[in-house]
Amino acid sequence: MLAFRPIYIIMVREFKRFFRQKGRFFSALARPLIWLFVIGSGLAQIVQAPDRFSYKQFIFPGILGMVVLFQSMLSSLSTVYDREFGIVRLLLVAPITKLTVVIGKIASGSFLATTQGVILLILAPFLGIKIGFVQLLSMLIFLILTAIAISSLGMLIATQMNSLENFAGVMNFVIFPMFFLSGGLYPVKLLPKALQAIVYINPLTYGIDLFKHTLLPEIYRTGRGTDFPVEFDIFMLLLFTLITASLAVVFFNREGKLVLLGRRPRG
Amino acid sequence: MTAIEVKDLVKKYDSITAVNGISLEVKSGEFFGFLGPNGAGKTTTIHILCTLLKPTSGSAKVNGYDCVTQALQVRSSIGLVFQETTLDRELSVYENLLFNCYLYNLKKKVAEARIDEILEVSGLKDRKHHSIMKLSGGMRRNLDIARGILHRPKILFLDEPTIGLDPQARIHIWDFINKLRKQEAMTVFLTTHYMEEAEKCDRIGIIDHGRLIALGTPAELKRMIKGDVIHLRTTRDLEIEQMIQKQFQLSTKRTPEGIFLEVDSGEAFIPLLFKTFGDQIQAININRPSLNDVFLHLTGREFK
């Protein structure tokens, strides 16, 4: 059972909060630029990009993936903050299903992440990447698919977190490894075998692969570009979403956990 | 009609039994108070009634719906105001209220009308677009309660509505609750550990260690104690308590605060006490029985 209005208002709330927290807003804007122009420029000096491509072009799909990764994860993990400040209780006592709550949160994060991704696409022409209407439309769809998959994973992680104190742990052991082991910064095939295994269970890999298909179609022929067919990428993202989102719904407030956590039951 | 029906309700956590076999009924339109010390099981009971927790055994029905199998119906027919505020500090008063209206699937037009109406009653009309950060503790509490009734629930659950507020703010909250009760004609189920607040309820259940130890109107409960309560402070509580028991054949209760006696007539009894223990009495007090005395009578402990 799904209700439209509750999902809508959960999204509106996330959106307002995002724009009101100035720090969040500006760091979301600055993060991809730093990667692209500071780190991208630095690495370009020592890394040789596949012929006819600049390193900045090569990592652009990866930076888009990073934007989606950070925003989706941060939005989903804000559920833990909502729990500490009691907002989750409001959701749980309202006449809506857990599925509605989880979808509302996933939709919020995905919407913010996709919006940021689309804004970042403005830079593409300046990097020498041509975007036509078809590419723009495909990018929109691929950004949404990637954002939903990562937001779902974020929700699953949020159900397992007791407080925001573990946030640094999630940053170090989930978010950064997901970014570095996604094929976004360097071709997956160059990684040692053991690390490649992680690449394959990382949803961001398939998202970035889709971005490469759309933005840098010619890189495929150099052998340093995309790793999978488009259909396989989409299938993996959908499969990943289905599994993590279902688990998130199951674990969401298992036996009053979200109501009572952080505050011992009183009275 | 029965608003709330609870039978043999038990809730166990790993090692603790928070609710230990509670049964009670609350009639429609009743103002019911759940009174008990901290940790007695009040909040756990409310959370089960509001479908946030599942009972270990026993059953609970709210507005005729089962709290386990018909959770969604229960939730749409109740409002719950939590002990801690659940306002979003980054949103305005209006945005907080609208958030709730939409969660309960109210249409925009209906929501706007309800919000204006509720702001008027709660005295927050000129704060509509203020940030939550700018409201005082009392105003926030008012807003928490106002939010709980936006969707016109048949039952309003209030978990310790005045906890942590100063006396002035508490009076305001009570005015607001009374106004709402008159206007909305709803059942109110309230938990509190303030005796004075429980006195205002139609009926009270006293809960201690997860058990319901008394149920009735405040007057009925106080009638469990005959006559007056004498509170005595002496130099040697232990010996004097024993001597009083022997000499007057009275049941007494001794706490760190002194000795408590239940007698038919306090005025007549005090001279007798003075005659026997005159020089050892430090202070003496006669009281009409309060709910605190009822609690002491039932548990042998003072209500703290």
XYZ file of C-alpha atoms in Angstrom:
571
model
C 0.000 0.000 0.000
C 1.445 3.292 -1.111
C 0.188 6.790 -0.466
C 1.223 9.650 -2.710
C 0.815 12.624 -0.354
C 3.060 11.274 2.434
C 5.823 10.447 -0.072
C 5.480 13.912 -1.569
C 5.757 15.713 1.778
C 8.740 13.584 2.874
C 10.469 14.710 -0.335
C 9.500 18.359 0.167
C 10.949 18.267 3.652
C 14.292 16.842 2.438
C 14.445 19.424 -0.288
C 13.838 22.346 2.053
C 16.343 21.038 4.556
C 18.952 20.625 1.844
C 18.693 24.228 0.700
C 18.462 25.637 4.216
C 21.609 23.941 5.448
C 24.048 26.212 3.659
C 27.059 24.047 4.485
C 25.461 20.988 2.927
C 24.435 22.931 -0.144
C 27.813 24.475 -0.849
C 29.857 21.379 -0.134
C 27.616 19.463 -2.529
C 28.471 22.085 -5.159
C 32.165 22.258 -4.379
C 32.975 18.563 -4.003
C 32.774 17.561 -7.696
C 34.639 20.702 -8.778
C 37.488 19.941 -6.408
C 37.759 16.404 -7.702
C 37.555 17.409 -11.298
C 39.896 20.379 -11.318
C 42.248 19.828 -8.391
C 42.673 16.079 -8.187
C 41.860 15.549 -11.853
C 44.504 18.070 -12.904
C 47.078 16.590 -10.541
C 46.577 12.995 -11.614
C 46.491 13.982 -15.275
C 50.234 14.751 -14.947
C 51.146 11.180 -14.079
C 48.339 9.130 -15.606
C 48.106 8.514 -19.283
C 44.533 8.592 -20.496
C 43.479 6.411 -23.434
C 44.440 8.054 -26.737
C 42.458 11.065 -27.899
C 40.921 11.465 -24.402
C 41.995 13.745 -21.603
C 42.078 12.411 -18.062
C 39.429 14.967 -17.042
C 37.139 13.559 -19.707
C 37.890 10.065 -18.509
C 36.977 10.792 -14.877
C 33.936 12.971 -15.635
C 31.487 10.018 -15.531
C 33.174 8.971 -12.283
C 32.696 12.436 -10.771
C 29.025 12.310 -11.737
C 28.861 8.961 -9.993
C 30.523 10.464 -6.933
C 27.948 13.248 -6.758
C 25.146 10.696 -6.892
C 26.930 8.489 -4.363
C 27.432 11.234 -1.780
C 24.002 12.808 -2.055
C 22.116 9.506 -2.065
C 24.088 8.185 0.887
C 23.864 11.382 2.944
C 20.118 11.678 2.361
C 19.471 8.079 3.331
C 21.714 8.287 6.376
C 19.817 11.406 7.502
C 17.161 8.879 8.544
C 19.404 8.143 11.511
C 19.363 11.848 12.396
C 15.571 11.875 11.953
C 15.363 8.998 14.362
C 17.415 10.811 16.998
C 15.203 13.873 16.725
C 11.987 11.914 16.747
C 10.828 12.565 13.176
C 10.882 8.848 12.431
C 8.440 8.330 15.293
C 6.010 10.677 13.597
C 6.287 8.636 10.438
C 5.785 5.392 12.321
C 2.677 6.545 14.142
C 1.089 7.943 10.959
C -1.299 5.658 9.062
C 1.223 4.787 6.361
C 3.134 1.572 5.732
C 6.855 1.076 6.277
C 7.108 0.687 2.506
C 5.737 4.209 2.044
C 8.257 5.643 4.495
C 11.203 3.833 2.913
C 10.134 4.786 -0.622
C 9.631 8.377 0.497
C 13.172 8.550 1.837
C 14.693 6.795 -1.194
C 12.777 9.114 -3.523
C 14.020 12.193 -1.607
C 17.676 11.208 -1.848
C 17.374 10.124 -5.469
C 15.679 13.358 -6.466
C 18.366 15.525 -4.845
C 21.167 13.369 -6.269
C 19.742 13.363 -9.791
C 19.236 17.122 -9.711
C 22.879 17.635 -8.759
C 24.010 15.235 -11.460
C 22.015 17.090 -14.104
C 23.445 20.426 -12.953
C 26.962 19.026 -13.175
C 26.302 17.997 -16.785
C 26.535 21.706 -17.643
C 30.316 21.265 -17.396
C 30.436 18.554 -20.049
C 30.775 20.856 -23.092
C 33.670 22.682 -21.408
C 35.506 19.366 -21.104
C 34.928 18.642 -24.759
C 32.116 16.155 -24.176
C 29.213 16.712 -26.542
C 25.713 16.164 -25.188
C 22.678 16.022 -27.432
C 19.060 15.567 -26.485
C 19.269 11.769 -26.593
C 22.316 11.747 -24.335
C 20.643 14.141 -21.925
C 17.558 11.968 -21.724
C 19.608 8.773 -21.258
C 21.732 10.473 -18.611
C 18.586 11.522 -16.757
C 17.310 7.959 -16.695
C 20.708 6.488 -15.790
C 21.267 9.047 -13.018
C 17.861 8.181 -11.538
C 18.555 4.432 -11.698
C 21.943 4.854 -10.028
C 20.610 7.221 -7.375
C 17.779 4.855 -6.464
C 20.157 1.896 -6.146
C 22.537 3.803 -3.874
C 19.781 5.432 -1.812
C 18.344 1.967 -1.196
C 21.722 0.723 -0.003
C 21.948 3.840 2.209
C 18.551 3.079 3.733
C 19.637 -0.473 4.463
C 22.768 0.836 6.194
C 20.687 3.411 8.107
C 18.481 0.652 9.552
C 21.612 -0.988 10.959
C 23.090 2.142 12.511
C 22.474 2.945 16.145
C 23.530 6.563 15.984
C 25.267 9.081 13.782
C 28.446 8.441 15.746
C 29.200 5.579 13.342
C 29.013 8.015 10.456
C 32.782 8.262 10.060
C 32.885 4.478 9.833
C 30.374 4.460 7.018
C 32.355 7.177 5.272
C 35.605 5.211 5.497
C 34.363 1.692 4.946
C 31.455 2.214 2.564
C 31.375 5.548 0.761
C 35.060 6.011 -0.079
C 35.700 2.364 -1.077
C 32.579 2.490 -3.246
C 33.973 5.506 -5.052
C 37.532 4.246 -5.435
C 36.446 0.765 -6.508
C 33.941 1.804 -9.113
C 35.954 2.266 -12.260
C 35.367 5.967 -12.023
C 38.981 7.028 -11.505
C 40.789 4.245 -13.328
C 39.725 1.354 -15.541
C 38.566 -1.603 -13.498
C 40.728 -3.995 -15.524
C 43.882 -2.396 -14.102
C 42.978 -3.369 -10.520
C 44.299 -6.504 -8.763
C 41.914 -9.488 -8.956
C 40.920 -9.380 -5.250
C 39.782 -5.779 -5.499
C 37.971 -6.444 -8.758
C 35.574 -8.683 -6.853
C 34.445 -5.677 -4.832
C 34.003 -3.670 -8.014
C 31.478 -6.189 -9.261
C 29.241 -6.003 -6.167
C 29.396 -2.209 -6.162
C 26.255 -0.654 -7.699
C 28.153 2.531 -8.472
C 30.300 0.541 -10.935
C 27.263 -0.126 -13.114
C 26.008 3.443 -12.789
C 29.325 4.942 -13.866
C 29.575 2.376 -16.643
C 26.226 3.631 -17.953
C 27.474 7.230 -17.790
C 30.561 6.220 -19.795
C 28.398 4.521 -22.416
C 26.433 7.738 -22.832
C 29.101 10.405 -22.489
C 32.198 8.726 -23.907
C 30.907 6.162 -26.407
C 34.136 6.151 -28.398
C 36.301 5.225 -25.431
C 34.899 1.712 -25.690
C 37.154 0.953 -28.610
C 40.287 1.862 -26.662
C 39.742 -0.995 -24.231
C 40.033 1.396 -21.311
C 36.382 2.411 -21.166
C 33.172 0.676 -20.293
C 33.251 -2.778 -18.828
C 29.741 -4.135 -19.401
C 26.884 -3.882 -21.899
C 24.181 -1.280 -21.143
C 21.511 -3.947 -20.575
C 23.677 -5.712 -18.001
C 24.341 -2.436 -16.142
C 20.629 -1.655 -15.951
C 19.806 -5.186 -14.862
C 22.402 -5.088 -12.072
C 21.202 -1.706 -10.797
C 17.584 -2.888 -10.701
C 18.538 -6.153 -9.030
C 20.610 -4.327 -6.446
C 17.758 -1.878 -5.755
C 15.245 -4.664 -5.336
C 17.409 -6.549 -2.836
C 18.574 -3.613 -0.689
C 15.228 -1.777 -0.678
C 13.343 -4.941 0.332
C 15.790 -5.597 3.147
C 15.515 -1.956 4.267
C 11.717 -2.283 4.508
C 12.059 -5.519 6.475
C 14.578 -4.073 8.913
C 12.959 -0.649 9.206
C 11.834 -0.395 12.796
C 12.122 -4.060 13.607
C 10.409 -4.314 17.001
C 10.313 -0.675 17.881
C 14.040 -0.230 17.409
C 13.680 3.211 15.879
C 11.258 4.357 18.542
C 13.286 3.395 21.521
C 16.865 3.647 20.371
C 18.975 6.333 21.942
C 16.395 6.861 24.633
C 15.724 4.116 27.101
C 12.020 3.400 27.415
C 10.739 5.510 30.244
C 7.625 5.190 32.346
C -18.847 2.818 23.419
C -15.424 1.507 24.362
C -12.489 3.533 23.101
C -9.690 1.398 24.496
C -9.857 -2.229 25.554
C -6.804 -3.888 27.037
C -6.700 -7.518 28.211
C -3.841 -9.164 30.118
C -1.279 -7.087 28.313
C 2.336 -8.214 28.797
C 5.495 -6.734 27.310
C 8.855 -8.320 28.043
C 12.240 -7.084 26.950
C 15.253 -9.371 27.240
C 15.421 -9.339 31.009
C 12.789 -6.785 32.019
C 9.026 -7.160 32.162
C 7.910 -3.627 31.390
C 4.174 -4.374 31.365
C 2.986 -7.259 33.467
C -0.635 -8.226 32.833
C -2.572 -4.990 32.533
C -6.318 -5.049 31.805
C -8.470 -1.953 31.493
C -11.210 -0.254 29.517
C -11.580 3.389 28.619
C -14.964 4.697 27.488
C -15.463 7.049 24.561
C -15.118 10.671 25.554
C -13.427 9.816 28.821
C -10.397 11.685 30.131
C -8.230 8.873 31.419
C -5.031 9.349 33.381
C -2.282 6.776 33.656
C -0.350 7.589 36.792
C 2.865 5.990 37.926
C 6.504 6.640 38.765
C 9.190 6.741 36.077
C 9.847 3.278 34.691
C 6.453 1.931 35.755
C 5.496 0.907 32.206
C 3.342 3.876 31.167
C 5.138 4.739 27.951
C 5.484 1.085 26.942
C 1.718 0.658 27.327
C 1.037 3.760 25.218
C 3.455 2.576 22.551
C 1.659 -0.760 22.340
C -1.722 0.992 22.086
C -0.334 3.207 19.317
C 1.053 0.131 17.454
C 4.691 1.153 17.798
C 5.445 -1.964 19.830
C 3.990 -5.445 19.700
C 2.823 -6.978 22.966
C 4.499 -10.185 24.151
C 1.048 -11.522 25.051
C -2.460 -10.275 25.716
C -4.558 -8.079 23.473
C -5.234 -4.404 22.940
C -8.020 -2.802 20.927
C -8.285 0.875 20.099
C -11.473 2.273 18.545
C -12.480 -1.356 17.978
C -9.368 -2.140 15.919
C -6.785 -4.661 17.007
C -3.442 -3.012 17.737
C -1.444 -5.804 16.115
C -3.491 -6.958 13.129
C -5.186 -3.656 12.245
C -2.346 -1.276 12.966
C -3.074 1.117 10.088
C -6.713 1.586 11.107
C -5.641 2.160 14.703
C -3.085 4.734 13.594
C -5.474 6.729 11.446
C -7.925 7.015 14.331
C -5.486 8.210 16.994
C -3.146 11.082 17.690
C -0.013 10.572 19.760
C 2.063 13.264 21.384
C 5.430 11.846 22.393
C 7.239 12.622 25.600
C 10.085 14.320 23.725
C 9.318 16.901 21.102
C 9.257 15.640 17.517
C 9.213 19.032 15.830
C 11.601 19.582 12.940
C 13.784 22.475 14.011
C 14.736 23.357 10.480
C 11.141 23.919 9.400
C 8.682 26.655 10.321
C 5.572 26.218 12.466
C 3.406 26.057 9.349
C 5.721 23.605 7.573
C 5.749 21.290 10.573
C 1.960 21.273 10.659
C 1.638 20.773 6.898
C 4.063 17.840 7.105
C 1.686 16.113 9.500
C -1.449 16.924 7.494
C 0.051 15.288 4.416
C 1.234 12.262 6.359
C -2.435 11.767 7.265
C -3.386 12.278 3.620
C -5.382 15.492 4.130
C -5.996 17.512 0.975
C -4.222 20.852 0.705
C -7.405 22.896 1.209
C -8.518 20.899 4.239
C -4.980 21.048 5.625
C -4.764 24.840 5.315
C -8.097 25.298 7.067
C -7.152 22.906 9.874
C -3.780 24.573 10.366
C -5.318 28.044 10.713
C -7.957 26.700 13.069
C -5.453 24.921 15.274
C -3.051 27.881 15.378
C -5.932 30.047 16.578
C -6.825 27.646 19.414
C -3.226 27.066 20.456
C -2.468 30.785 20.586
C 0.312 30.483 18.002
C -1.499 32.325 15.227
C 1.068 35.108 14.897
C 3.902 32.544 14.883
C 2.744 30.714 11.779
C 5.861 31.383 9.736
C 8.338 31.494 12.599
C 11.126 28.964 12.866
C 10.758 26.380 15.629
C 14.031 27.645 17.093
C 12.319 30.924 17.994
C 9.593 29.296 20.116
C 9.767 28.843 23.881
C 9.594 25.371 25.432
C 5.929 25.866 26.316
C 5.018 27.002 22.803
C 6.790 24.023 21.280
C 4.827 21.720 23.545
C 1.594 23.425 22.531
C 2.555 22.934 18.914
C 3.384 19.255 19.520
C -0.093 18.767 20.936
C -1.769 20.869 18.226
C -0.067 18.715 15.637
C -1.396 15.549 17.256
C -5.002 16.533 16.563
C -4.747 17.990 13.042
C -6.384 14.908 11.555
C -9.218 14.949 14.144
C -8.369 11.681 15.898
C -10.999 10.003 18.054
C -8.421 9.383 20.769
C -5.524 11.589 21.732
C -2.635 9.987 23.577
C -0.495 12.380 25.576
C 2.701 10.943 27.013
C 3.801 13.192 29.884
C 2.617 16.384 28.154
C 4.026 18.792 30.708
C 7.292 17.097 31.620
C 10.177 19.518 31.960
C 8.056 22.663 31.681
C 7.915 25.515 34.167
C 4.691 25.969 36.199
C 3.488 28.870 34.058
C 3.853 26.869 30.843
C 2.165 23.875 32.475
C -0.906 25.959 33.221
C -1.052 27.065 29.583
C -0.782 23.505 28.325
C -3.622 22.450 30.603
C -5.830 25.313 29.425
C -5.125 24.189 25.883
C -5.916 20.528 26.606
C -9.191 21.477 28.297
C -10.181 23.702 25.383
C -9.470 20.918 22.914
C -11.449 18.390 24.890
C -14.498 20.645 24.869
C -14.140 21.503 21.205
C -13.277 18.124 19.716
C -15.162 15.843 22.107
C -12.419 13.258 21.968
C -11.142 10.621 24.331
C -7.898 11.637 26.000
C -5.456 9.096 27.399
C -2.726 10.773 29.367
C 0.281 9.531 31.275
C 1.789 11.588 34.017
C 3.805 11.310 37.144
C 2.366 14.540 38.525
C -0.340 13.894 41.118
C -2.022 17.257 40.590
C -2.463 16.483 36.911
C -3.975 13.087 37.537
C -6.532 14.721 39.857
C -8.037 16.482 36.833
C -8.850 13.234 35.014
C -12.267 11.548 34.967
C -10.656 8.266 35.879
C -7.170 7.169 36.873
C -5.227 3.953 36.622
C -2.251 3.727 38.951
C 0.580 1.640 37.555
C 3.644 0.396 39.373
C 6.269 -2.133 38.202
C 4.188 -2.895 35.122
C 1.047 -3.743 37.083
C -2.189 -1.829 37.407
C -2.599 -1.489 41.161
C -5.703 0.722 41.292
C -8.392 1.958 38.928
C -11.164 4.466 39.601
C -12.159 8.115 39.805
C -9.848 10.291 41.908
C -12.570 10.464 44.578
C -13.031 6.683 44.601
C -9.322 6.103 44.967
C -9.034 8.519 47.843
C -11.898 6.802 49.572
C -9.614 3.759 49.891
C -8.143 5.721 52.751
C -10.523 6.294 55.607
C -10.485 9.660 57.321
C -7.289 11.702 57.408
C -3.608 11.156 56.881
C -1.230 12.307 59.613
C 2.383 12.881 58.673
C 4.715 12.805 61.642
C 8.393 13.659 61.943
C 10.127 12.522 65.100
C 13.584 12.072 66.546
C 13.313 8.265 66.557
C 10.974 7.151 63.729
C 11.613 3.415 64.074
C 10.773 3.027 67.767
C 7.924 5.480 67.716
C 6.294 3.734 64.762
C 6.340 0.458 66.679
C 4.966 2.103 69.813
C 2.128 3.724 67.835
C 1.246 0.368 66.288
C 1.152 -1.303 69.696
C -0.679 1.443 71.549
C -3.317 2.483 68.983
C -3.647 -0.685 66.857
C -3.115 1.399 63.686
C -1.555 0.497 60.404
C 1.365 2.844 59.708
C 3.811 3.454 56.881
C 7.338 4.683 57.473
C 9.426 6.405 54.759
C 12.556 8.539 54.899
C 10.157 11.482 55.077
C 8.691 10.295 58.384
C 5.727 8.246 59.614
C 2.302 8.246 57.921
C -0.839 7.259 59.821
C -4.371 6.800 58.522
C -6.903 7.791 61.201
C -10.652 8.484 61.292
C -10.262 11.996 62.577
C -6.964 13.782 62.537
C -8.079 16.602 64.840
C -9.044 14.198 67.592
C -5.960 12.040 67.237
C -3.228 14.670 67.432
C -3.719 15.461 71.157
C -3.366 11.741 71.919
C -0.078 11.613 70.019
C 1.255 14.613 71.864
C 0.309 13.185 75.223
C 2.424 10.098 74.593
C 5.368 11.324 72.483
C 5.211 15.080 73.037
C 8.891 15.833 73.389
C 9.982 13.588 70.484
C 7.718 15.073 67.817
C 9.475 17.517 65.504
C 6.652 18.270 63.081
C 3.120 17.159 62.465
C 0.698 17.575 59.579
C -2.906 16.592 58.909
C -3.989 16.093 55.324
C -7.087 15.059 53.476
C -5.895 11.997 51.595
C -4.152 12.780 48.298
C -3.330 10.428 45.455
C 0.164 10.318 46.878
C -1.300 8.823 50.072
C -3.214 6.328 47.951
C 0.017 5.294 46.263
C 1.771 5.036 49.625
C -1.154 3.033 50.985
C -0.941 0.592 48.057
C 2.818 0.178 47.720
C 4.340 1.269 50.995
C 6.502 3.683 49.025
C 6.158 7.351 48.462
C 5.441 8.522 44.973
C 8.729 9.773 43.620
